[in-house]
Amino acid sequence: MTLEFDADVLVVGGGLGGVAATLAALKAGRSVVLTEEYDWLGGQLTSQAVPPDEHSWVERFGVTASYRALRDGIRDHYRRHYPLTEGARAWRDLNPGAGWVSRLCHEPRVGLAVIEAMLAPWRGSGRLQVLQPYRPVAADVDGDRVRAIRLAHRDGGPDIVASGRYVLDATETGDLLPLTGTEYVTGFESRSETGEPSAPETAQPLNMQAVSICFALDHVDGNHVIDRPANYAFWRDHRPEFWGGPLLGWRSPHPRTLEIVERSFTPNPDDDPLAVNADQRLNPGDGNLWTFRRIAARRNFTGGTYASDITLVNWPMIDYFEGPVFEVPEAEAKRHLAGAAELSRCVLYWLQTEAPRLDGGAGFPGLRLRSDVTGTIDGLAQAPYIRESRRIRAEYTVAEQDLSLAVRGTRGAVRYPDSVGVGMYRIDLHPSTGGDNYIDVGSCPFEIPLGALLPRRMENLLPAGKAIGTTHITNGCYRLHPVEWNIGEVAGHLAAWCLDHGLPPRAVRARPDRLAAFQARLEAEGVELHWPEVAGY
């Protein structure tokens, strides 16, 4: 049996970009079918269990109004439902986890609750249909237009054929691009193609950033050591050439300098959460791995509520760069995903049994895997953290020299006449499947050009996340939470705008009057198109 669904806009992929696209199209008066492969909507914020990676000015500017509503909703959820201390409740910029990676570190379920609340009225009205857990497996294409996408149920339910007048690819790896025959690129482009200072001489399409399978931990009394993983000996002894020691250890390259540095690990430090200043300009925050991505600081809550802090493990040692998880045969992709999960379990076992302690001992048997936090049986995140996607061959491709601080200096990033949003993060590339070390380059606050959302040929397919026209290098700063949301939001508005005006997307960009009208619409919806005068880092 095959079911059929149809709407004005079909959004395939329910990560942050997909959710933002869905909300934008709905607010513009359109009906939407949204599909998602995993149990939770929200992608990197929820099912991938990655606290927000954001820029230093996020509390004042540099994100869309709807993304700010998401952040405010998360804080409001804690204030309404959690027993916060008086100090935490009065903290305007409440950081529930007091993590150093972001000014808003929180439990994934809270992000999910807020996303579901944002979508609830549209579900109730019937304008939004959400299909889970479904993944795209085939496409019906007529020339340069996508007619429908076939979706397979993860657990063996009926197939679905979903159609929309516009189809948005918000999947984590640009899954619709090969299915629809849309031109795309993967991995490293060559320097001769992009002109980028950090690009290699020849293209390396299978050289992609590491994936990570995250997990949550607390530290309580008792012995919570998991069974020894089958491949533990391999990973314990594994020494990547550029790592400075074994992969499972406190020593690893500093992303910005490549100097070998030693990090610390102190579960439940008696720190004051209100004193945490999560500003990436001043401190990357990864000195103590426990507080780096802490998502619940027990001292933010009334006594006895949390027996321990909860921290999210997304650390250098869980980066899996043995091989790519897409653009290879399915069996190989599954093997690498299984390998990434096994690496994460090995890291946990090492932490519990062999990790050096400051007192001279080894192992932290009180570390407890929090499967309830990730919503899984095995305790790992529902979905792998995918840093790099397939990327469309776009009308305009953002290159390193558009925004590199070393290249642009005081001039700031290139200002695009077709800007449809803003973002900021360092160009942050993790070790890759081609054997590269970190590439971490200072960035200028940048804009998002509409041309990067437009495939060169396809008429009604739009990327709504990491599949936009960036390079391997610039993907490193366009892939973070608020930028993905902004991209998705614009894709949703663009689809609705084109339906309202009977125009294809390229026609909106092609004429200054049409472009100006669309940009005015975005600004009216709270999308910032340009930065004030701020310096990069």
Coordinates of C-alpha atoms in Angstrom, one line a residue:
M1 CA 0.0 0.0 0.0
T2 CA 1.2 3.5 -0.9
L3 CA -0.3 6.6 0.7
E4 CA -0.3 10.0 -1.1
F5 CA 0.1 13.4 0.4
D6 CA 0.1 16.8 -1.3
A7 CA 0.7 20.4 -0.3
D8 CA 1.8 23.7 -1.6
V9 CA 5.3 23.1 -0.2
L10 CA 6.9 19.8 0.5
V11 CA 9.8 20.0 3.1
V12 CA 11.9 16.8 3.2
G13 CA 13.9 16.8 6.4
G14 CA 12.8 18.0 9.8
G15 CA 16.0 19.5 11.2
L16 CA 16.3 23.2 12.1
G17 CA 16.3 24.3 8.5
G18 CA 13.3 22.2 7.7
V19 CA 11.3 23.4 10.8
A20 CA 12.2 27.0 9.9
A21 CA 11.1 26.6 6.3
T22 CA 7.9 25.0 7.4
L23 CA 7.0 27.8 9.8
A24 CA 7.8 30.4 7.1
A25 CA 5.7 28.9 4.4
L26 CA 2.8 28.3 6.9
K27 CA 2.9 31.9 8.1
A28 CA 2.8 33.0 4.5
G29 CA -0.5 31.2 4.0
R30 CA 0.7 28.0 2.4
S31 CA 0.1 24.3 3.2
V32 CA 3.1 22.2 4.1
V33 CA 4.0 18.5 4.2
L34 CA 7.1 18.0 6.5
T35 CA 8.9 14.7 6.6
E36 CA 11.6 13.5 9.0
E37 CA 13.6 10.3 9.3
Y38 CA 14.0 10.3 13.1
D39 CA 11.6 10.4 16.1
W40 CA 12.4 14.0 17.0
L41 CA 12.1 17.2 14.9
G42 CA 15.0 19.6 15.3
G43 CA 18.0 17.9 13.9
Q44 CA 21.3 19.0 15.4
L45 CA 19.5 20.7 18.3
T46 CA 17.6 17.6 19.3
S47 CA 18.0 14.2 17.6
Q48 CA 21.7 14.8 17.1
A49 CA 22.1 16.2 20.6
V50 CA 24.3 19.2 19.8
P51 CA 23.8 22.3 22.0
P52 CA 23.6 25.5 19.9
D53 CA 26.8 26.7 18.3
E54 CA 26.3 30.5 18.1
H55 CA 28.2 33.8 17.7
S56 CA 29.1 36.2 20.4
W57 CA 26.4 38.8 19.7
V58 CA 23.4 36.3 19.6
E59 CA 21.6 38.0 22.5
R60 CA 21.5 41.3 20.7
F61 CA 21.4 40.8 17.0
G62 CA 22.6 38.5 14.2
V63 CA 19.7 36.0 14.1
T64 CA 16.2 36.0 12.7
A65 CA 13.2 36.9 14.9
S66 CA 11.8 33.4 14.7
Y67 CA 15.1 31.9 15.8
R68 CA 15.1 34.3 18.7
A69 CA 11.6 33.1 19.5
L70 CA 12.9 29.5 19.6
R71 CA 15.7 30.6 22.0
D72 CA 13.2 32.6 24.1
G73 CA 10.8 29.7 24.2
I74 CA 13.5 27.4 25.5
R75 CA 14.3 29.8 28.4
D76 CA 10.6 30.3 29.1
H77 CA 10.1 26.5 29.2
Y78 CA 12.7 26.2 32.0
R79 CA 11.2 29.1 33.9
R80 CA 7.6 27.7 33.6
H81 CA 8.4 24.0 34.3
Y82 CA 11.7 23.7 36.1
P83 CA 12.6 24.4 39.8
L84 CA 15.2 27.1 39.1
T85 CA 17.0 28.8 41.8
E86 CA 16.1 32.5 42.4
G87 CA 19.3 33.6 40.8
A88 CA 18.9 31.4 37.7
R89 CA 15.2 32.5 37.3
A90 CA 16.2 36.1 37.4
W91 CA 19.1 35.6 34.9
R92 CA 17.8 37.3 31.8
D93 CA 20.1 35.3 29.5
L94 CA 19.5 32.1 31.3
N95 CA 22.0 29.4 30.4
P96 CA 20.5 26.2 32.0
G97 CA 23.6 24.1 31.4
A98 CA 26.1 26.9 32.0
G99 CA 28.1 25.4 29.2
W100 CA 31.0 27.3 27.7
V101 CA 30.2 26.5 24.1
S102 CA 27.1 28.6 23.9
R103 CA 25.1 31.2 25.9
L104 CA 22.2 28.7 25.7
C105 CA 23.1 25.1 26.6
H106 CA 20.0 23.0 27.3
E107 CA 18.6 19.5 27.2
P108 CA 17.5 18.3 23.8
R109 CA 14.0 17.5 24.9
V110 CA 13.4 21.1 25.8
G111 CA 14.3 22.2 22.3
L112 CA 12.0 19.5 21.0
A113 CA 9.1 20.7 23.2
V114 CA 9.4 24.3 22.0
I115 CA 9.6 23.2 18.3
E116 CA 6.5 21.1 18.7
A117 CA 4.7 24.0 20.4
M118 CA 5.6 26.3 17.5
L119 CA 4.2 23.8 15.0
A120 CA 1.2 22.8 17.1
P121 CA -1.4 25.4 15.9
W122 CA -0.6 24.6 12.2
R123 CA -1.0 20.8 12.9
G124 CA -4.3 21.5 14.5
S125 CA -5.6 23.6 11.6
G126 CA -4.7 20.9 9.2
R127 CA -2.4 23.1 7.1
L128 CA 0.6 21.1 8.3
Q129 CA 1.1 17.3 8.0
V130 CA 4.2 15.8 9.6
L131 CA 5.3 12.4 8.4
Q132 CA 7.7 10.5 10.7
P133 CA 9.8 8.4 10.6
Y134 CA 10.2 8.6 6.8
R135 CA 13.2 9.0 4.6
P136 CA 13.3 9.8 0.8
V137 CA 14.2 6.9 -1.5
A138 CA 13.1 8.0 -5.0
A139 CA 11.9 11.0 -7.0
D140 CA 9.5 11.6 -9.8
V141 CA 11.1 14.3 -12.0
D142 CA 9.8 15.9 -15.2
G143 CA 12.7 17.8 -16.9
D144 CA 13.8 20.5 -14.5
R145 CA 10.9 20.1 -12.1
V146 CA 10.4 17.7 -9.2
R147 CA 6.9 16.2 -9.2
A148 CA 7.0 14.0 -6.2
I149 CA 9.2 12.2 -3.6
R150 CA 8.7 8.6 -2.6
L151 CA 9.3 8.1 1.1
A152 CA 10.1 4.8 3.0
H153 CA 9.0 4.2 6.6
R154 CA 12.0 3.4 8.8
D155 CA 10.2 0.6 10.6
G156 CA 8.4 -1.0 7.7
G157 CA 5.2 1.0 7.5
P158 CA 3.6 1.9 4.2
D159 CA 5.5 3.9 1.6
I160 CA 4.3 7.5 0.9
V161 CA 4.4 9.5 -2.3
A162 CA 4.5 13.2 -1.3
S163 CA 4.2 16.1 -3.7
G164 CA 4.4 19.9 -3.6
R165 CA 4.6 22.7 -6.0
Y166 CA 7.9 23.5 -4.4
V167 CA 10.1 20.8 -2.9
L168 CA 12.7 21.8 -0.2
D169 CA 15.7 19.7 0.6
A170 CA 16.3 20.0 4.4
T171 CA 17.9 16.6 4.8
E172 CA 21.2 16.4 6.6
T173 CA 23.2 15.2 3.6
G174 CA 21.3 16.7 0.6
D175 CA 19.6 13.4 -0.1
L176 CA 17.2 14.8 -2.7
L177 CA 20.1 16.0 -4.9
P178 CA 21.1 12.7 -6.4
L179 CA 17.5 11.4 -6.3
T180 CA 16.3 14.3 -8.5
G181 CA 19.4 14.6 -10.7
T182 CA 20.2 18.0 -9.3
E183 CA 23.8 19.0 -10.0
Y184 CA 25.9 19.0 -6.8
V185 CA 29.4 18.8 -5.3
T186 CA 30.8 16.9 -2.3
G187 CA 34.0 17.2 -0.3
F188 CA 36.9 19.4 -1.1
E189 CA 36.8 21.5 -4.3
S190 CA 40.1 22.3 -6.0
R191 CA 41.9 25.7 -5.6
S192 CA 41.7 26.2 -9.4
E193 CA 37.9 26.0 -9.1
T194 CA 37.3 28.1 -6.1
G195 CA 40.5 30.2 -5.7
E196 CA 40.4 29.5 -1.9
P197 CA 43.7 29.8 0.0
S198 CA 42.9 26.7 2.1
A199 CA 41.7 24.5 -0.8
P200 CA 43.9 21.7 -2.2
E201 CA 45.4 21.7 -5.7
T202 CA 43.1 18.9 -6.8
A203 CA 39.4 18.2 -5.9
Q204 CA 38.8 15.5 -3.3
P205 CA 35.1 14.7 -3.5
L206 CA 35.2 12.0 -0.8
N207 CA 37.3 14.1 1.6
M208 CA 34.6 15.2 4.1
Q209 CA 34.4 16.3 7.7
A210 CA 34.2 13.8 10.5
V211 CA 30.8 12.7 11.8
S212 CA 30.1 12.3 15.5
I213 CA 27.6 10.3 17.4
C214 CA 27.0 12.3 20.7
F215 CA 25.8 11.1 24.1
A216 CA 24.9 12.5 27.4
L217 CA 26.4 11.7 30.8
D218 CA 26.0 12.5 34.5
H219 CA 28.2 11.4 37.4
V220 CA 26.7 9.8 40.4
D221 CA 27.5 7.2 43.1
G222 CA 27.8 3.6 42.0
N223 CA 29.4 1.6 39.2
H224 CA 27.8 2.3 35.8
V225 CA 30.5 0.8 33.6
I226 CA 29.1 -0.5 30.3
D227 CA 30.2 -3.8 28.7
R228 CA 33.5 -3.5 27.0
P229 CA 32.9 -2.8 23.3
A230 CA 34.2 -5.4 20.9
N231 CA 36.6 -3.0 19.1
Y232 CA 37.8 -1.3 22.2
A233 CA 41.4 -2.4 21.9
F234 CA 41.6 -0.9 18.3
W235 CA 40.3 2.5 19.3
R236 CA 42.3 2.6 22.6
D237 CA 45.5 2.1 20.6
H238 CA 44.5 4.2 17.6
R239 CA 47.0 7.1 17.0
P240 CA 46.1 9.4 14.1
E241 CA 49.4 10.9 12.7
F242 CA 48.4 14.4 13.5
W243 CA 46.8 13.8 16.9
G244 CA 49.8 14.0 19.2
G245 CA 49.0 10.7 21.0
P246 CA 46.2 8.1 21.2
L247 CA 42.8 9.2 20.0
L248 CA 41.4 8.2 23.4
G249 CA 43.2 10.7 25.6
W250 CA 43.1 14.2 26.9
R251 CA 45.7 15.4 24.4
S252 CA 44.7 16.5 20.9
P253 CA 45.4 19.4 18.4
H254 CA 44.1 22.8 19.3
P255 CA 41.7 23.6 16.3
R256 CA 43.0 27.1 15.9
T257 CA 46.7 26.6 16.3
L258 CA 47.2 22.8 15.7
E259 CA 49.4 22.9 18.8
I260 CA 49.0 19.7 20.9
V261 CA 47.2 20.7 24.1
E262 CA 45.9 18.8 27.1
R263 CA 42.4 19.3 28.2
S264 CA 41.0 18.5 31.7
F265 CA 38.0 16.6 32.9
T266 CA 36.4 17.3 36.2
P267 CA 32.9 16.0 36.7
N268 CA 30.6 18.2 38.8
P269 CA 33.0 21.0 39.6
D270 CA 31.6 23.3 42.2
D271 CA 31.4 26.3 39.9
D272 CA 28.9 29.1 39.8
P273 CA 26.8 28.8 36.7
L274 CA 26.0 32.5 36.7
A275 CA 29.7 33.3 36.4
V276 CA 30.1 31.4 33.0
N277 CA 30.8 33.8 30.2
A278 CA 30.3 31.7 27.0
D279 CA 31.9 34.1 24.5
Q280 CA 33.8 32.4 21.7
R281 CA 35.8 35.6 21.0
L282 CA 37.4 35.3 24.4
N283 CA 37.6 31.5 25.1
P284 CA 36.6 28.5 23.0
G285 CA 35.5 27.0 26.3
D286 CA 36.9 23.4 25.9
G287 CA 39.5 23.5 28.6
N288 CA 37.4 21.4 31.0
L289 CA 35.5 19.0 28.8
W290 CA 32.8 18.5 31.5
T291 CA 31.7 22.1 31.4
F292 CA 32.3 22.6 27.6
R293 CA 28.9 21.3 26.5
R294 CA 27.2 20.9 29.9
I295 CA 23.4 21.0 29.3
A296 CA 22.2 20.9 32.9
A297 CA 24.1 22.7 35.7
R298 CA 22.8 21.3 39.0
R299 CA 23.4 24.6 40.8
N300 CA 20.9 26.3 38.5
F301 CA 18.2 24.2 40.1
T302 CA 16.9 24.0 43.7
G303 CA 18.8 21.6 45.9
G304 CA 18.2 17.9 45.2
T305 CA 16.6 18.4 41.8
Y306 CA 19.6 17.1 39.9
A307 CA 21.9 14.6 41.6
S308 CA 24.6 15.7 39.0
D309 CA 25.2 18.0 36.2
I310 CA 24.5 16.6 32.8
T311 CA 27.1 17.0 30.1
L312 CA 26.9 16.4 26.4
V313 CA 29.8 14.5 24.9
N314 CA 30.7 16.1 21.5
W315 CA 34.5 16.2 22.0
P316 CA 37.4 15.7 19.7
M317 CA 37.9 12.1 20.5
I318 CA 34.5 11.0 19.2
D319 CA 35.1 12.5 15.7
Y320 CA 34.9 9.6 13.3
F321 CA 37.0 10.3 10.2
E322 CA 37.7 6.7 8.9
G323 CA 35.5 7.2 5.9
P324 CA 32.5 9.1 4.5
V325 CA 28.9 8.1 5.4
F326 CA 27.4 9.1 2.0
E327 CA 28.4 9.0 -1.6
V328 CA 29.8 5.5 -1.1
P329 CA 28.0 2.2 -1.5
E330 CA 25.2 1.7 1.1
A331 CA 27.0 -1.2 2.9
E332 CA 30.1 1.0 3.3
A333 CA 28.1 3.9 4.6
K334 CA 26.4 1.7 7.2
R335 CA 29.8 0.3 8.2
H336 CA 31.1 3.7 8.9
L337 CA 28.0 4.8 10.8
A338 CA 28.3 1.7 12.9
G339 CA 32.0 2.5 13.4
A340 CA 31.2 6.0 14.6
A341 CA 28.7 4.5 17.1
E342 CA 31.3 2.0 18.3
L343 CA 33.9 4.8 18.7
S344 CA 31.5 6.7 20.9
R345 CA 30.9 3.6 23.1
C346 CA 34.6 3.0 23.3
V347 CA 35.2 6.6 24.4
L348 CA 32.6 6.1 27.2
Y349 CA 34.2 2.8 28.3
W350 CA 37.6 4.5 28.3
L351 CA 36.2 7.3 30.4
Q352 CA 34.7 4.9 32.9
T353 CA 37.7 2.6 33.2
E354 CA 41.0 4.1 32.0
A355 CA 40.8 7.8 31.7
P356 CA 43.6 9.5 33.8
R357 CA 42.3 11.4 36.9
L358 CA 43.8 14.3 38.6
D359 CA 44.3 12.2 41.8
G360 CA 46.5 9.8 39.9
G361 CA 43.9 7.1 39.5
A362 CA 42.2 5.9 36.4
G363 CA 38.6 5.8 35.3
F364 CA 35.3 7.4 36.4
P365 CA 32.9 4.4 37.1
G366 CA 30.3 6.8 38.3
L367 CA 29.8 8.2 34.8
R368 CA 26.3 7.2 33.8
L369 CA 24.9 7.1 30.3
R370 CA 21.7 9.2 30.1
S371 CA 19.6 7.4 27.5
D372 CA 16.6 9.3 28.7
V373 CA 18.2 12.6 27.7
T374 CA 18.8 11.4 24.1
G375 CA 15.5 9.5 23.8
T376 CA 17.2 6.2 22.8
I377 CA 17.6 2.7 24.2
D378 CA 21.4 2.5 23.6
G379 CA 22.1 5.9 25.1
L380 CA 23.6 7.4 22.0
A381 CA 22.0 10.3 20.1
Q382 CA 19.2 9.2 17.7
A383 CA 21.0 10.6 14.7
P384 CA 24.7 11.2 13.8
Y385 CA 25.9 14.8 13.9
I386 CA 26.6 15.4 10.2
R387 CA 28.8 18.5 9.6
E388 CA 28.9 18.4 5.9
S389 CA 26.3 17.8 3.2
R390 CA 26.1 17.4 -0.6
R391 CA 25.9 21.0 -1.9
I392 CA 24.1 22.3 -4.9
R393 CA 25.9 23.8 -7.9
A394 CA 24.4 27.2 -7.3
E395 CA 23.9 30.5 -9.1
Y396 CA 26.5 31.8 -6.6
T397 CA 28.9 29.8 -4.5
V398 CA 30.3 31.3 -1.3
A399 CA 34.0 31.0 -1.1
E400 CA 36.6 31.4 1.6
Q401 CA 37.8 34.7 0.3
D402 CA 34.3 36.1 0.7
L403 CA 34.5 36.1 4.4
S404 CA 38.0 35.0 5.7
L405 CA 39.2 37.4 8.3
A406 CA 42.8 36.9 7.0
V407 CA 41.7 37.8 3.5
R408 CA 39.1 40.5 4.1
G409 CA 40.6 42.1 7.3
T410 CA 38.9 45.4 8.3
R411 CA 36.8 45.5 5.1
G412 CA 34.6 42.8 6.5
A413 CA 32.9 40.1 4.6
V414 CA 31.7 40.7 1.0
R415 CA 28.3 42.4 1.1
Y416 CA 25.9 40.8 -1.3
P417 CA 23.2 42.8 -3.1
D418 CA 21.0 39.7 -2.8
S419 CA 21.5 39.2 0.9
V420 CA 18.7 37.2 2.6
G421 CA 20.2 36.8 6.1
V422 CA 23.3 36.9 8.2
G423 CA 25.5 34.5 10.2
M424 CA 28.8 34.3 12.0
Y425 CA 31.1 31.5 13.1
R426 CA 34.7 30.7 12.6
I427 CA 35.4 28.5 9.6
D428 CA 35.5 25.4 11.7
L429 CA 36.4 22.2 9.8
H430 CA 37.0 19.1 11.9
P431 CA 39.5 16.4 10.9
S432 CA 38.4 14.8 7.6
T433 CA 38.1 11.4 5.9
G434 CA 41.1 12.4 3.7
G435 CA 43.4 12.6 6.6
D436 CA 43.4 16.4 7.1
N437 CA 43.8 18.0 10.5
Y438 CA 41.6 20.8 11.7
I439 CA 41.2 23.8 9.4
D440 CA 40.0 26.6 11.7
V441 CA 40.1 30.1 10.1
G442 CA 38.9 33.4 11.6
S443 CA 35.8 34.7 9.9
C444 CA 34.1 38.0 9.4
P445 CA 30.4 38.4 10.2
F446 CA 28.9 37.3 6.9
E447 CA 25.7 37.5 4.8
I448 CA 23.7 34.8 3.1
P449 CA 23.3 35.4 -0.7
L450 CA 20.1 34.4 -2.3
G451 CA 22.1 33.0 -5.2
A452 CA 23.5 30.3 -2.9
L453 CA 20.0 29.0 -2.5
L454 CA 19.3 28.7 -6.2
P455 CA 20.3 25.6 -8.2
R456 CA 21.6 26.4 -11.6
R457 CA 19.0 24.3 -13.4
M458 CA 16.2 22.9 -11.3
E459 CA 13.1 25.1 -11.1
N460 CA 11.2 24.1 -8.0
L461 CA 13.8 22.4 -5.8
L462 CA 15.4 24.6 -3.1
P463 CA 17.9 23.7 -0.4
A464 CA 16.8 24.5 3.1
G465 CA 19.9 23.8 5.1
K466 CA 23.5 22.7 4.6
A467 CA 23.0 21.9 0.9
I468 CA 23.3 25.5 -0.2
G469 CA 26.0 26.7 -2.5
T470 CA 29.0 26.8 -0.1
T471 CA 32.3 25.1 -0.5
H472 CA 33.8 22.4 1.7
I473 CA 35.6 25.3 3.5
T474 CA 32.8 27.8 3.9
N475 CA 30.4 25.1 4.9
G476 CA 32.4 25.2 8.0
C477 CA 30.8 28.4 9.1
Y478 CA 27.4 28.2 7.3
R479 CA 26.5 24.9 9.0
L480 CA 25.7 26.1 12.5
H481 CA 22.3 26.2 14.2
P482 CA 21.2 29.9 13.6
V483 CA 22.5 29.9 10.0
E484 CA 20.8 26.7 9.1
W485 CA 17.6 28.1 10.6
N486 CA 18.0 31.3 8.6
I487 CA 18.6 29.4 5.4
G488 CA 15.5 27.3 5.9
E489 CA 13.4 30.2 6.8
V490 CA 14.3 32.1 3.6
A491 CA 13.7 29.0 1.5
G492 CA 10.2 28.7 3.0
H493 CA 9.5 32.4 2.4
L494 CA 10.9 32.1 -1.2
A495 CA 8.7 29.2 -2.1
A496 CA 5.6 31.0 -0.8
W497 CA 6.6 34.3 -2.5
C498 CA 7.1 32.5 -5.8
L499 CA 3.7 30.9 -5.5
D500 CA 2.0 34.2 -4.7
H501 CA 3.6 36.0 -7.6
G502 CA 3.8 33.2 -10.2
L503 CA 7.5 33.6 -10.5
P504 CA 10.4 31.1 -10.6
P505 CA 13.0 31.7 -7.9
R506 CA 15.7 32.8 -10.3
A507 CA 13.4 35.6 -11.6
V508 CA 13.2 37.0 -8.1
R509 CA 16.9 37.4 -8.0
A510 CA 17.3 38.5 -11.6
R511 CA 15.4 41.9 -11.3
P512 CA 16.4 44.5 -8.7
D513 CA 12.7 45.5 -8.1
R514 CA 11.6 42.0 -7.5
L515 CA 14.6 41.3 -5.3
A516 CA 14.0 44.4 -3.3
A517 CA 10.4 43.5 -2.7
F518 CA 11.3 40.0 -1.5
Q519 CA 14.0 41.4 0.8
A520 CA 11.5 43.8 2.2
R521 CA 9.2 40.9 2.9
L522 CA 12.0 39.1 4.8
E523 CA 12.8 42.2 6.8
A524 CA 9.2 42.6 7.8
E525 CA 9.3 39.0 9.0
G526 CA 12.3 39.8 11.2
V527 CA 15.1 38.5 9.0
E528 CA 18.3 40.7 9.3
L529 CA 20.0 41.3 6.0
H530 CA 23.1 43.1 7.1
W531 CA 25.4 43.4 10.1
P532 CA 26.1 46.5 12.2
E533 CA 29.8 47.4 12.5
V534 CA 31.4 44.5 14.4
A535 CA 34.7 42.8 14.0
G536 CA 35.3 39.2 13.2
Y537 CA 37.2 36.6 15.3

